[in-house]
């Protein structure tokens, strides 16, 4: 069984160790907020041969522009692992991160972000 089986709703725990998915790395190359929205680049689908199974799953999920936290939850992987893998995919040009809130963001922008996060959590 691999992480894919776990994602598909298998009741059994995954035998894949999180550190093996990241080659032991615990820090992402790109700092990512939990609420950061991630989207697939259209060209990423043409370059899927470069990806591992878990990376392919992330790229496919990113067609829906989920948050980093939602990627972790939907794939059943720890958030730290999701951050490292998503950061790797950003650096490789497979996915892109949408801007999150800034210090000068308005209350409406903050409220919209909270609503998107809650909506994503409800879908999980």
Coordinates of C-alpha atoms in Angstrom, one line a residue, residues 34-117:
X34 CA -1.1 27.0 5.5
X35 CA -3.8 29.1 3.8
X36 CA -1.8 29.7 0.6
X37 CA -3.7 28.7 -2.4
X38 CA -1.8 26.6 -4.9
X39 CA -2.7 26.1 -8.6
X40 CA -1.3 23.8 -11.3
X41 CA 0.5 25.4 -14.3
X42 CA -1.1 24.2 -17.5
X43 CA 2.3 22.9 -18.7
X44 CA 2.6 20.8 -15.6
X45 CA 0.4 18.1 -17.1
X46 CA 2.7 17.7 -20.1
X47 CA 5.7 17.2 -17.7
X48 CA 4.1 14.7 -15.3
X49 CA 6.6 12.1 -16.3
X50 CA 9.1 14.0 -14.1
X51 CA 7.0 13.5 -11.0
X52 CA 6.6 10.8 -8.3
X53 CA 3.1 9.4 -7.6
X54 CA 2.5 11.8 -4.7
X55 CA 3.7 14.8 -6.7
X56 CA 1.4 13.8 -9.5
X57 CA -1.5 13.7 -7.0
X58 CA -0.6 17.1 -5.7
X59 CA -0.5 18.6 -9.2
X60 CA -3.9 17.1 -10.0
X61 CA -5.4 18.4 -6.8
X62 CA -4.0 21.8 -7.6
X63 CA -6.3 22.1 -10.6
X64 CA -8.9 23.0 -7.9
X65 CA -6.6 25.7 -6.3
X66 CA -6.7 24.2 -2.8
X67 CA -4.8 25.6 0.2
X68 CA -1.6 23.9 1.3
X69 CA -3.5 22.7 4.4
X70 CA -6.2 21.2 2.2
X71 CA -3.6 19.4 0.1
X72 CA -2.2 17.8 3.3
X73 CA -5.6 16.8 4.5
X74 CA -6.9 15.4 1.2
X75 CA -3.8 13.3 0.7
X76 CA -3.5 12.3 4.3
X77 CA 0.0 13.5 4.8
X78 CA 1.5 15.7 7.5
X79 CA 1.4 19.4 6.8
X80 CA 5.2 19.7 7.0
X81 CA 5.5 17.1 4.3
X82 CA 2.9 18.9 2.2
X83 CA 4.8 22.1 2.5
X84 CA 8.1 20.6 1.4
X85 CA 6.5 18.8 -1.6
X86 CA 4.5 21.8 -2.7
X87 CA 7.6 24.0 -2.4
X88 CA 9.5 21.6 -4.5
X89 CA 6.8 21.7 -7.2
X90 CA 6.8 25.5 -7.1
X91 CA 10.5 25.6 -7.7
X92 CA 10.2 23.0 -10.5
X93 CA 7.5 25.1 -12.2
X94 CA 4.7 22.6 -11.8
X95 CA 2.5 24.7 -9.5
X96 CA 2.2 28.3 -8.5
X97 CA 1.1 29.9 -5.2
X98 CA -1.4 32.7 -5.1
X99 CA -0.7 35.7 -3.0
X100 CA -2.1 35.5 0.5
X101 CA -2.8 38.3 2.9
X102 CA -0.3 41.1 3.4
X103 CA 0.1 43.5 6.3
X104 CA -2.0 46.1 4.6
X105 CA -4.9 43.7 3.5
X106 CA -8.4 45.0 4.1
X107 CA -10.9 43.5 6.5
X108 CA -12.9 42.3 3.4
X109 CA -9.8 40.5 2.1
X110 CA -9.2 38.9 5.5
X111 CA -12.9 37.8 5.7
X112 CA -12.8 36.4 2.2
X113 CA -9.7 34.3 3.0
X114 CA -11.4 33.0 6.2
X115 CA -14.5 32.0 4.2
X116 CA -12.4 30.2 1.5
X117 CA -10.5 28.3 4.2

